[in-house]
């Protein structure tokens, strides 16, 4: 399946989600998940529908990311570590993504990973659909973590990174309909080139631009190699906080 | 603000002081041929704060607030401040500006957690926070870490550190020259006064805020820079802080948004004026960006800091007693800041909830050969406690509420001209409290055995600045005390032992002391332990 075709499939799913929201099916399922129902067979159908839809969504996301990792330099440039990310639900839907930092590609599959470094678990397929297809997906996840309905193994920042990659495919997780929050448009009063009047009575010494540390300053190179920010580019694990 | 009643330093504060004394006074080599001792924290908050320089001013933060307990004993604080300031101006002090030169060659090799600190559209092709990029276009190579267009966090925190040193020492050294190590070990001569003037001018000329890390503007760094100027003004009566309120207005207008429900929608972590993009953490996690500025903003603009604090606590539900405290990201530094500001602002509900986390999760421990050092171990398998986080956590242990605000708004400048305890054999003998009551004319001193194994051994200290030393009356533990003598026109020496004692030096008593109450000047008797 080509990338445009996958994007179209995703768009169809998003449309389907709109219908789900309008008809309150996902929300209805959430209620049924938590309390007994008078119509268990109806509930079962909806659960099956939700889990099937979620599987389709995750399959599409998985394949889409895997394909994109082979053709998109932007995505490849962000696959910098070998790590497995997993999304699962308590009612049995599981999809994992394996990020290969060496080869810079993504593989995907159904079922649990042996030891996912990063796992996001929803209580039900219905809730997972509602969250993943929400325009404020990240916000829903954060809310879920805060109130304990969603469980996270690993780093929240790594989850942000994952959804940043999915947004290369589809607008999942936009904040308030925008891809990024923050100031809109250029801000006034930029300082973007040296102005000798901007330093009071002091003079800034400015020499020609350079592209790297002086190769003859060997002791500085040795000390620089000890910095976490430099070691981080070699694959060394970093502390989070 | 109402000053808290005089209290001595608690055991944790004394244990932390003991530990930072070790760090500050143990020689290590911060030149390009050496490496800082591993207890200097270059591990916290990677990639932007994982440089040992950050631990230096952080270490000094407790000093001006501890002074409220010991305004009449400051020499150990001055020594610590001197030692950390000396390290700040070395090669390692500016190791980022001096070695992270040119465009970042590793933009597509950073771990995902670092990439999320970069605006989404720039990830994989943009230097992360921490890469200072000295030498890139259009700025060129700027070899002086202080005199630079895009490195304000270096002179900003140096100015703050020097201000704290100036405050604890009372020494008018703002025009003394010192060298700062720059690119290829070139030395650049500066003074405290010139640094303050430079960054004030930069703040005035750049409404967006001076740059860090070519080319990012960090509210965190600009706030700390402003705080250093605030302290300089408070100590010297200048107006270098004048541009700061205008920057705060810029922040309100451009670096944050409050949504229709009155919640913090986003707060900028940093803004790049060349890329014209800001990094903001998504959704409620944006509160973590706002928390980073509170420590620095609060003494400068209490109302705005309180607003940001309230918005952040509401987003994270840390102030909601009906919900558990959930830490969305594992950043103890942010929780430490929030805890401290909750205490400063008198938000006892939030303070209690966050303190519970600190007490149960962050492993407060006495440690060391004599179990006399104290720090939070933070659950980290490391030989040494993390300095940056502990420095903030310990602010809550080392000061009365409001002390941080008072340092910058109501500094105690009188203490420099009042009787002062000196020549204490620290860290054998420690001082829990040393305070003058100038109305009653009494100096009260509480000593401790800071090194327990030296308890009972003979020691001595002096009291300087006494108006009439020959006529003081000294008591120890409410008993008449005679083992003191006059050693100069304004000084007495007190002989004692390493132990817990309460000294009282009445230097303006209503009735003159009897001759038998003191040792005759010039006749030194052998010091004996006092029980």
Short mmCIF file of N, CA, C and O in Angstrom, two decimals, chain A residues 77-78 80-81 104 136 138-139 142-143 146 156-158 160-161 164 167 175 179-184 186-194 198-200 202 204-214 217 219 223-224 226-230 232-233 238-241, chain B residues 32 34-35 45-46 92 98-99 101-102 108-114 116 120-121 123-124 130-131 135 137-143 147-149 183-184 186 188 194 201-202 206 208 211 250 254 257 266 271 273 276-278 280 283-284 315-316 326 329-331:
data_model
loop_
_atom_site.label_atom_id
_atom_site.label_comp_id
_atom_site.label_asym_id
_atom_site.label_seq_id
_atom_site.Cartn_x
_atom_site.Cartn_y
_atom_site.Cartn_z
N UNK A 77 15.71 10.81 10.69
CA UNK A 77 16.63 11.60 11.52
C UNK A 77 16.23 11.56 12.99
O UNK A 77 17.03 11.92 13.85
N UNK A 78 15.00 11.15 13.26
CA UNK A 78 14.55 11.11 14.66
C UNK A 78 14.57 9.71 15.25
O UNK A 78 14.29 9.52 16.43
N UNK A 80 16.71 7.56 16.59
CA UNK A 80 18.10 7.64 17.04
C UNK A 80 18.44 6.59 18.08
O UNK A 80 19.59 6.48 18.49
N UNK A 81 17.46 5.84 18.52
CA UNK A 81 17.72 4.82 19.53
C UNK A 81 16.94 3.56 19.19
O UNK A 81 15.87 3.63 18.56
N UNK A 104 17.94 2.86 11.48
CA UNK A 104 16.99 3.97 11.35
C UNK A 104 15.73 3.57 10.61
O UNK A 104 15.29 4.23 9.66
N UNK A 136 -6.93 16.35 20.60
CA UNK A 136 -6.02 16.66 21.70
C UNK A 136 -5.58 15.36 22.38
O UNK A 136 -5.67 15.19 23.59
N UNK A 138 -2.61 14.07 22.98
CA UNK A 138 -1.60 14.14 24.04
C UNK A 138 -2.24 14.61 25.34
O UNK A 138 -1.95 14.08 26.42
N UNK A 139 -3.11 15.59 25.23
CA UNK A 139 -3.79 16.08 26.41
C UNK A 139 -4.62 14.99 27.08
O UNK A 139 -4.64 14.87 28.30
N UNK A 142 -2.26 12.66 28.89
CA UNK A 142 -1.77 13.26 30.13
C UNK A 142 -2.87 13.24 31.19
O UNK A 142 -2.62 12.89 32.35
N UNK A 143 -4.10 13.57 30.77
CA UNK A 143 -5.21 13.51 31.71
C UNK A 143 -5.38 12.09 32.25
O UNK A 143 -5.61 11.87 33.44
N UNK A 146 -2.84 11.26 34.70
CA UNK A 146 -3.06 12.00 35.94
C UNK A 146 -4.17 11.36 36.78
O UNK A 146 -4.06 11.30 38.01
N UNK A 156 7.39 9.79 29.72
CA UNK A 156 6.34 10.53 29.01
C UNK A 156 6.93 11.28 27.82
O UNK A 156 6.29 11.40 26.77
N UNK A 157 8.15 11.74 27.96
CA UNK A 157 8.77 12.46 26.84
C UNK A 157 8.96 11.53 25.64
O UNK A 157 8.86 11.96 24.50
N UNK A 158 9.25 10.27 25.91
CA UNK A 158 9.40 9.34 24.79
C UNK A 158 8.05 9.11 24.11
O UNK A 158 7.97 8.92 22.89
N UNK A 160 5.79 11.48 23.90
CA UNK A 160 5.64 12.69 23.07
C UNK A 160 6.39 12.52 21.74
O UNK A 160 5.90 12.91 20.68
N UNK A 161 7.57 11.97 21.84
CA UNK A 161 8.38 11.75 20.64
C UNK A 161 7.65 10.81 19.68
O UNK A 161 7.59 11.07 18.47
N UNK A 164 4.93 12.54 18.05
CA UNK A 164 5.51 13.49 17.09
C UNK A 164 5.77 12.80 15.76
O UNK A 164 5.55 13.39 14.68
N UNK A 167 2.56 12.11 13.84
CA UNK A 167 2.00 13.31 13.19
C UNK A 167 2.61 13.57 11.83
O UNK A 167 2.14 14.41 11.08
N UNK A 175 -2.61 19.86 19.31
CA UNK A 175 -3.05 20.61 20.48
C UNK A 175 -3.97 21.72 20.02
O UNK A 175 -3.56 22.61 19.28
N UNK A 179 -0.57 22.10 15.38
CA UNK A 179 0.46 21.10 15.56
C UNK A 179 1.32 21.43 16.77
O UNK A 179 1.73 20.57 17.52
N UNK A 180 1.62 22.68 16.96
CA UNK A 180 2.45 23.08 18.09
C UNK A 180 1.78 24.23 18.81
O UNK A 180 1.18 25.09 18.20
N UNK A 181 1.94 24.22 20.12
CA UNK A 181 1.49 25.38 20.87
C UNK A 181 2.64 26.38 20.92
O UNK A 181 3.75 26.09 20.54
N UNK A 182 2.32 27.57 21.37
CA UNK A 182 3.36 28.60 21.44
C UNK A 182 2.92 29.83 20.69
O UNK A 182 1.80 29.90 20.18
N UNK A 183 3.77 30.82 20.65
CA UNK A 183 3.39 32.07 20.00
C UNK A 183 3.09 31.87 18.52
O UNK A 183 3.75 31.09 17.84
N UNK A 184 2.08 32.58 18.05
CA UNK A 184 1.73 32.48 16.64
C UNK A 184 2.47 33.57 15.87
O UNK A 184 2.38 34.75 16.23
N UNK A 186 5.76 35.57 13.88
CA UNK A 186 7.01 36.17 14.39
C UNK A 186 6.72 37.09 15.58
O UNK A 186 5.71 37.78 15.61
N UNK A 187 7.61 37.09 16.51
CA UNK A 187 7.48 37.98 17.66
C UNK A 187 8.25 39.27 17.40
O UNK A 187 9.26 39.26 16.67
N UNK A 188 7.79 40.37 17.96
CA UNK A 188 8.44 41.67 17.69
C UNK A 188 9.78 41.79 18.40
O UNK A 188 10.09 41.06 19.33
N UNK A 189 10.55 42.77 17.94
CA UNK A 189 11.81 43.18 18.59
C UNK A 189 12.85 42.07 18.61
O UNK A 189 13.50 41.83 19.62
N UNK A 190 13.02 41.43 17.46
CA UNK A 190 14.02 40.37 17.39
C UNK A 190 15.43 40.95 17.44
O UNK A 190 15.70 42.01 16.88
N UNK A 191 16.32 40.21 18.07
CA UNK A 191 17.76 40.53 18.03
C UNK A 191 18.42 39.38 17.30
O UNK A 191 18.62 38.30 17.87
N UNK A 192 18.74 39.57 16.03
CA UNK A 192 19.22 38.45 15.23
C UNK A 192 20.56 38.71 14.55
O UNK A 192 20.99 37.93 13.71
N UNK A 193 21.17 39.81 14.90
CA UNK A 193 22.56 40.02 14.48
C UNK A 193 23.21 40.96 15.48
O UNK A 193 22.54 41.72 16.17
N UNK A 194 24.54 40.86 15.53
CA UNK A 194 25.25 41.62 16.54
C UNK A 194 25.01 43.13 16.36
O UNK A 194 25.08 43.65 15.26
N UNK A 198 24.24 47.30 21.79
CA UNK A 198 23.38 46.53 22.70
C UNK A 198 24.12 46.03 23.94
O UNK A 198 23.59 45.19 24.67
N UNK A 199 25.31 46.54 24.16
CA UNK A 199 26.11 46.00 25.26
C UNK A 199 26.64 47.10 26.19
O UNK A 199 27.67 46.92 26.84
N UNK A 200 25.95 48.21 26.22
CA UNK A 200 26.38 49.31 27.07
C UNK A 200 27.76 49.79 26.65
O UNK A 200 28.02 49.99 25.45
N UNK A 202 30.50 48.10 26.99
CA UNK A 202 31.40 46.97 26.72
C UNK A 202 31.43 46.63 25.23
O UNK A 202 30.45 46.83 24.52
N UNK A 204 31.98 43.57 22.52
CA UNK A 204 32.03 42.12 22.34
C UNK A 204 33.12 41.80 21.32
O UNK A 204 33.13 42.37 20.22
N UNK A 205 34.01 40.93 21.68
CA UNK A 205 35.06 40.50 20.73
C UNK A 205 34.44 39.49 19.78
O UNK A 205 33.90 38.46 20.21
N UNK A 206 34.51 39.80 18.49
CA UNK A 206 33.91 38.90 17.51
C UNK A 206 34.98 38.50 16.49
O UNK A 206 35.62 39.37 15.88
N UNK A 207 35.14 37.22 16.31
CA UNK A 207 36.09 36.68 15.34
C UNK A 207 35.31 35.91 14.28
O UNK A 207 34.12 35.63 14.46
N UNK A 208 35.97 35.57 13.18
CA UNK A 208 35.22 34.88 12.11
C UNK A 208 34.55 33.60 12.59
O UNK A 208 35.06 32.91 13.48
N UNK A 209 33.42 33.32 12.00
CA UNK A 209 32.67 32.10 12.37
C UNK A 209 33.53 30.87 12.10
O UNK A 209 34.37 30.86 11.19
N UNK A 210 33.34 29.86 12.91
CA UNK A 210 34.06 28.60 12.76
C UNK A 210 33.04 27.46 12.78
O UNK A 210 31.92 27.62 13.25
N UNK A 211 33.48 26.32 12.31
CA UNK A 211 32.56 25.18 12.23
C UNK A 211 32.85 24.11 13.26
O UNK A 211 32.06 23.18 13.43
N UNK A 212 34.01 24.19 13.90
CA UNK A 212 34.30 23.19 14.93
C UNK A 212 35.34 23.72 15.91
O UNK A 212 36.01 24.72 15.64
N UNK A 213 35.45 23.02 17.02
CA UNK A 213 36.45 23.33 18.04
C UNK A 213 37.84 23.23 17.42
O UNK A 213 38.11 22.32 16.61
N UNK A 214 38.71 24.15 17.79
CA UNK A 214 40.08 24.17 17.28
C UNK A 214 40.71 22.77 17.39
O UNK A 214 40.88 22.24 18.49
N UNK A 217 43.53 22.19 19.92
CA UNK A 217 43.28 22.31 21.38
C UNK A 217 42.84 20.93 21.89
O UNK A 217 41.68 20.69 22.19
N UNK A 219 43.39 19.17 24.58
CA UNK A 219 42.87 18.97 25.94
C UNK A 219 41.38 19.34 26.00
O UNK A 219 40.60 18.70 26.71
N UNK A 223 38.21 16.95 27.17
CA UNK A 223 37.22 17.29 28.20
C UNK A 223 35.81 17.34 27.60
O UNK A 223 34.84 16.93 28.25
N UNK A 224 35.71 17.83 26.40
CA UNK A 224 34.41 17.91 25.75
C UNK A 224 33.76 16.53 25.62
O UNK A 224 32.55 16.37 25.77
N UNK A 226 33.71 14.27 27.57
CA UNK A 226 33.14 13.80 28.84
C UNK A 226 31.76 14.40 29.11
O UNK A 226 31.09 13.98 30.06
N UNK A 227 31.37 15.38 28.32
CA UNK A 227 30.09 16.05 28.57
C UNK A 227 28.92 15.14 28.19
O UNK A 227 28.96 14.47 27.16
N UNK A 228 27.86 15.18 29.00
CA UNK A 228 26.70 14.34 28.71
C UNK A 228 26.12 14.64 27.33
O UNK A 228 25.69 13.75 26.62
N UNK A 229 26.11 15.93 26.98
CA UNK A 229 25.48 16.29 25.71
C UNK A 229 26.24 15.70 24.52
O UNK A 229 25.64 15.40 23.48
N UNK A 230 27.52 15.51 24.69
CA UNK A 230 28.32 14.89 23.62
C UNK A 230 28.18 13.37 23.69
O UNK A 230 27.99 12.69 22.68
N UNK A 232 25.74 11.78 24.72
CA UNK A 232 24.37 11.39 24.33
C UNK A 232 24.29 11.02 22.86
O UNK A 232 23.45 10.22 22.46
N UNK A 233 25.17 11.60 22.05
CA UNK A 233 25.11 11.31 20.60
C UNK A 233 25.75 9.97 20.26
O UNK A 233 25.70 9.54 19.12
N UNK A 238 20.92 8.10 29.02
CA UNK A 238 20.93 9.39 29.72
C UNK A 238 19.94 9.37 30.88
O UNK A 238 18.86 8.79 30.75
N UNK A 239 20.29 10.01 31.98
CA UNK A 239 19.29 10.16 33.05
C UNK A 239 18.20 11.13 32.60
O UNK A 239 18.47 12.04 31.81
N UNK A 240 16.97 10.93 33.12
CA UNK A 240 15.89 11.82 32.67
C UNK A 240 15.88 13.12 33.46
O UNK A 240 15.76 14.19 32.90
N UNK A 241 15.94 13.02 34.75
CA UNK A 241 15.75 14.22 35.55
C UNK A 241 17.03 14.79 36.11
O UNK A 241 18.10 14.31 35.86
N UNK B 32 41.58 22.92 31.68
CA UNK B 32 41.39 22.00 30.56
C UNK B 32 42.28 20.77 30.68
O UNK B 32 42.14 19.84 29.89
N UNK B 34 42.42 19.14 33.60
CA UNK B 34 41.86 18.39 34.73
C UNK B 34 40.38 18.13 34.55
O UNK B 34 39.84 18.26 33.45
N UNK B 35 39.76 17.77 35.65
CA UNK B 35 38.34 17.46 35.60
C UNK B 35 37.76 17.71 36.99
O UNK B 35 38.37 17.33 37.99
N UNK B 45 19.21 17.10 34.79
CA UNK B 45 18.49 17.81 33.74
C UNK B 45 19.24 17.87 32.42
O UNK B 45 19.42 18.95 31.84
N UNK B 46 19.72 16.72 31.91
CA UNK B 46 20.36 16.78 30.61
C UNK B 46 19.34 17.11 29.55
O UNK B 46 18.16 16.76 29.71
N UNK B 92 36.43 24.79 32.92
CA UNK B 92 35.24 23.95 33.10
C UNK B 92 34.01 24.78 33.42
O UNK B 92 32.89 24.36 33.16
N UNK B 98 33.14 27.16 25.58
CA UNK B 98 34.52 27.01 25.12
C UNK B 98 34.74 25.80 24.22
O UNK B 98 35.75 25.74 23.51
N UNK B 99 33.84 24.83 24.27
CA UNK B 99 34.11 23.61 23.49
C UNK B 99 32.98 23.19 22.54
O UNK B 99 33.23 22.44 21.60
N UNK B 101 31.56 24.16 19.89
CA UNK B 101 31.84 25.20 18.91
C UNK B 101 31.22 24.86 17.56
O UNK B 101 31.30 23.72 17.10
N UNK B 102 30.63 25.87 16.93
CA UNK B 102 30.11 25.69 15.57
C UNK B 102 28.78 24.96 15.55
O UNK B 102 28.19 24.67 16.60
N UNK B 108 21.15 14.76 14.59
CA UNK B 108 20.28 13.60 14.31
C UNK B 108 20.74 12.36 15.07
O UNK B 108 20.48 11.23 14.65
N UNK B 109 21.44 12.58 16.18
CA UNK B 109 21.90 11.42 16.95
C UNK B 109 21.50 11.50 18.43
O UNK B 109 21.91 10.68 19.23
N UNK B 110 20.72 12.49 18.79
CA UNK B 110 20.34 12.61 20.20
C UNK B 110 19.20 11.65 20.53
O UNK B 110 18.39 11.33 19.65
N UNK B 111 19.13 11.23 21.79
CA UNK B 111 18.03 10.31 22.16
C UNK B 111 16.68 10.99 22.06
O UNK B 111 16.58 12.22 22.11
N UNK B 112 15.63 10.20 21.90
CA UNK B 112 14.30 10.78 21.71
C UNK B 112 13.91 11.77 22.80
O UNK B 112 13.25 12.77 22.51
N UNK B 113 14.32 11.49 24.04
CA UNK B 113 13.94 12.41 25.13
C UNK B 113 14.52 13.80 24.90
O UNK B 113 13.92 14.80 25.29
N UNK B 114 15.70 13.87 24.30
CA UNK B 114 16.29 15.18 23.99
C UNK B 114 15.55 15.83 22.82
O UNK B 114 15.35 17.04 22.78
N UNK B 116 12.54 15.73 22.11
CA UNK B 116 11.27 16.34 22.50
C UNK B 116 11.46 17.71 23.15
O UNK B 116 10.48 18.39 23.44
N UNK B 120 8.75 20.62 17.24
CA UNK B 120 8.54 19.39 16.47
C UNK B 120 9.06 19.47 15.04
O UNK B 120 9.66 18.52 14.53
N UNK B 121 8.86 20.59 14.41
CA UNK B 121 9.26 20.69 13.00
C UNK B 121 10.77 20.75 12.82
O UNK B 121 11.28 20.64 11.70
N UNK B 123 12.99 18.95 14.76
CA UNK B 123 13.66 17.79 15.35
C UNK B 123 14.50 17.05 14.32
O UNK B 123 14.07 16.83 13.20
N UNK B 124 15.69 16.68 14.74
CA UNK B 124 16.58 15.93 13.85
C UNK B 124 17.48 16.82 13.02
O UNK B 124 18.37 16.33 12.32
N UNK B 130 21.41 23.19 25.39
CA UNK B 130 22.71 22.77 25.93
C UNK B 130 23.84 22.96 24.93
O UNK B 130 24.98 23.20 25.33
N UNK B 131 23.53 22.87 23.64
CA UNK B 131 24.56 23.10 22.62
C UNK B 131 24.68 24.62 22.43
O UNK B 131 23.84 25.24 21.81
N UNK B 135 30.48 30.42 17.77
CA UNK B 135 31.17 30.41 16.48
C UNK B 135 30.26 30.29 15.27
O UNK B 135 30.72 30.45 14.14
N UNK B 137 27.30 31.20 12.49
CA UNK B 137 26.74 32.39 11.84
C UNK B 137 25.37 32.69 12.46
O UNK B 137 24.65 31.75 12.84
N UNK B 138 24.96 33.91 12.59
CA UNK B 138 25.65 35.13 12.16
C UNK B 138 26.50 35.75 13.28
O UNK B 138 26.98 36.86 13.12
N UNK B 139 26.73 35.02 14.34
CA UNK B 139 27.33 35.63 15.52
C UNK B 139 28.85 35.63 15.49
O UNK B 139 29.48 36.47 16.14
N UNK B 140 29.43 34.68 14.75
CA UNK B 140 30.88 34.58 14.75
C UNK B 140 31.39 33.97 16.04
O UNK B 140 30.63 33.69 16.97
N UNK B 141 32.69 33.78 16.09
CA UNK B 141 33.31 33.21 17.30
C UNK B 141 33.50 34.32 18.32
O UNK B 141 34.13 35.34 18.03
N UNK B 142 32.95 34.13 19.49
CA UNK B 142 33.05 35.12 20.56
C UNK B 142 33.80 34.46 21.71
O UNK B 142 33.22 33.67 22.47
N UNK B 143 35.08 34.75 21.84
CA UNK B 143 35.94 33.95 22.72
C UNK B 143 35.73 34.20 24.21
O UNK B 143 36.16 33.39 25.03
N UNK B 147 31.61 38.40 27.74
CA UNK B 147 31.34 39.37 26.69
C UNK B 147 30.89 38.67 25.42
O UNK B 147 31.66 38.49 24.48
N UNK B 148 29.64 38.26 25.40
CA UNK B 148 29.12 37.49 24.28
C UNK B 148 27.67 37.89 24.02
O UNK B 148 26.97 38.36 24.91
N UNK B 149 27.25 37.68 22.78
CA UNK B 149 25.86 37.98 22.43
C UNK B 149 24.90 36.91 22.88
O UNK B 149 23.74 37.20 23.15
N UNK B 183 37.81 30.94 25.22
CA UNK B 183 38.19 30.01 24.16
C UNK B 183 39.71 29.95 24.03
O UNK B 183 40.39 30.96 24.02
N UNK B 184 40.21 28.75 23.94
CA UNK B 184 41.65 28.45 23.86
C UNK B 184 42.41 29.03 25.06
O UNK B 184 43.53 29.48 24.96
N UNK B 186 42.19 31.68 26.60
CA UNK B 186 42.45 33.12 26.68
C UNK B 186 41.77 33.67 27.94
O UNK B 186 40.70 33.22 28.33
N UNK B 188 40.14 36.78 30.10
CA UNK B 188 39.42 38.04 29.92
C UNK B 188 39.15 38.64 31.29
O UNK B 188 38.62 37.97 32.17
N UNK B 194 31.24 45.58 36.18
CA UNK B 194 31.14 45.62 34.72
C UNK B 194 30.22 44.52 34.19
O UNK B 194 29.48 44.72 33.22
N UNK B 201 22.57 46.19 30.30
CA UNK B 201 22.47 46.83 28.97
C UNK B 201 21.90 45.87 27.95
O UNK B 201 21.07 46.25 27.10
N UNK B 202 22.31 44.60 28.01
CA UNK B 202 21.78 43.62 27.07
C UNK B 202 20.28 43.41 27.29
O UNK B 202 19.51 43.29 26.33
N UNK B 206 17.28 44.36 24.43
CA UNK B 206 16.63 43.22 23.79
C UNK B 206 15.32 42.90 24.50
O UNK B 206 15.29 42.14 25.46
N UNK B 208 13.04 40.95 23.85
CA UNK B 208 12.70 39.52 23.92
C UNK B 208 13.47 38.81 25.04
O UNK B 208 13.07 37.73 25.47
N UNK B 211 20.10 36.31 24.83
CA UNK B 211 20.13 34.94 24.35
C UNK B 211 21.05 34.06 25.19
O UNK B 211 22.07 34.50 25.69
N UNK B 250 6.78 41.45 28.39
CA UNK B 250 6.95 40.72 27.13
C UNK B 250 6.57 39.25 27.33
O UNK B 250 5.89 38.64 26.48
N UNK B 254 3.83 37.45 25.16
CA UNK B 254 4.28 36.61 24.04
C UNK B 254 4.76 35.22 24.42
O UNK B 254 4.86 34.36 23.54
N UNK B 257 0.29 31.73 27.41
CA UNK B 257 -1.12 31.99 27.07
C UNK B 257 -2.01 31.38 28.14
O UNK B 257 -1.75 30.27 28.61
N UNK B 266 -0.07 27.35 27.65
CA UNK B 266 1.33 27.01 27.38
C UNK B 266 2.23 28.09 27.96
O UNK B 266 1.81 29.24 28.13
N UNK B 271 12.61 30.30 23.25
CA UNK B 271 12.18 30.83 21.96
C UNK B 271 13.41 31.13 21.12
O UNK B 271 14.39 31.69 21.62
N UNK B 273 14.66 33.28 18.10
CA UNK B 273 14.22 34.40 17.25
C UNK B 273 14.67 34.28 15.80
O UNK B 273 14.13 34.97 14.94
N UNK B 276 12.30 31.59 14.67
CA UNK B 276 10.98 32.10 15.03
C UNK B 276 10.05 30.98 15.48
O UNK B 276 8.89 30.89 15.06
N UNK B 277 10.60 30.15 16.34
CA UNK B 277 9.83 29.05 16.90
C UNK B 277 10.09 28.95 18.39
O UNK B 277 11.17 29.24 18.86
N UNK B 278 9.07 28.50 19.08
CA UNK B 278 9.19 28.30 20.53
C UNK B 278 9.06 26.83 20.85
O UNK B 278 8.35 26.09 20.16
N UNK B 280 7.49 24.45 23.52
CA UNK B 280 6.57 24.39 24.66
C UNK B 280 6.27 22.93 24.92
O UNK B 280 6.12 22.15 23.98
N UNK B 283 0.29 20.34 26.56
CA UNK B 283 -0.78 20.16 27.54
C UNK B 283 -0.30 20.52 28.94
O UNK B 283 0.39 21.50 29.14
N UNK B 284 -0.68 19.73 29.93
CA UNK B 284 -0.40 20.10 31.32
C UNK B 284 1.09 20.08 31.65
O UNK B 284 1.52 20.68 32.64
N UNK B 315 -2.77 23.03 37.14
CA UNK B 315 -2.64 22.12 36.00
C UNK B 315 -2.18 20.74 36.44
O UNK B 315 -2.68 19.72 35.97
N UNK B 316 -1.21 20.72 37.32
CA UNK B 316 -0.65 19.43 37.74
C UNK B 316 -1.46 18.78 38.85
O UNK B 316 -1.18 17.64 39.23
N UNK B 326 0.68 13.39 41.27
CA UNK B 326 1.22 12.58 40.17
C UNK B 326 2.34 13.38 39.52
O UNK B 326 2.14 14.53 39.14
N UNK B 329 6.41 13.76 34.79
CA UNK B 329 7.78 13.48 34.36
C UNK B 329 8.66 13.43 35.60
O UNK B 329 8.38 14.08 36.60
N UNK B 330 9.71 12.67 35.48
CA UNK B 330 10.57 12.43 36.64
C UNK B 330 11.63 13.52 36.73
O UNK B 330 12.78 13.31 36.37
N UNK B 331 11.20 14.68 37.18
CA UNK B 331 12.11 15.81 37.31
C UNK B 331 12.06 16.33 38.74
O UNK B 331 11.29 17.25 39.05
#
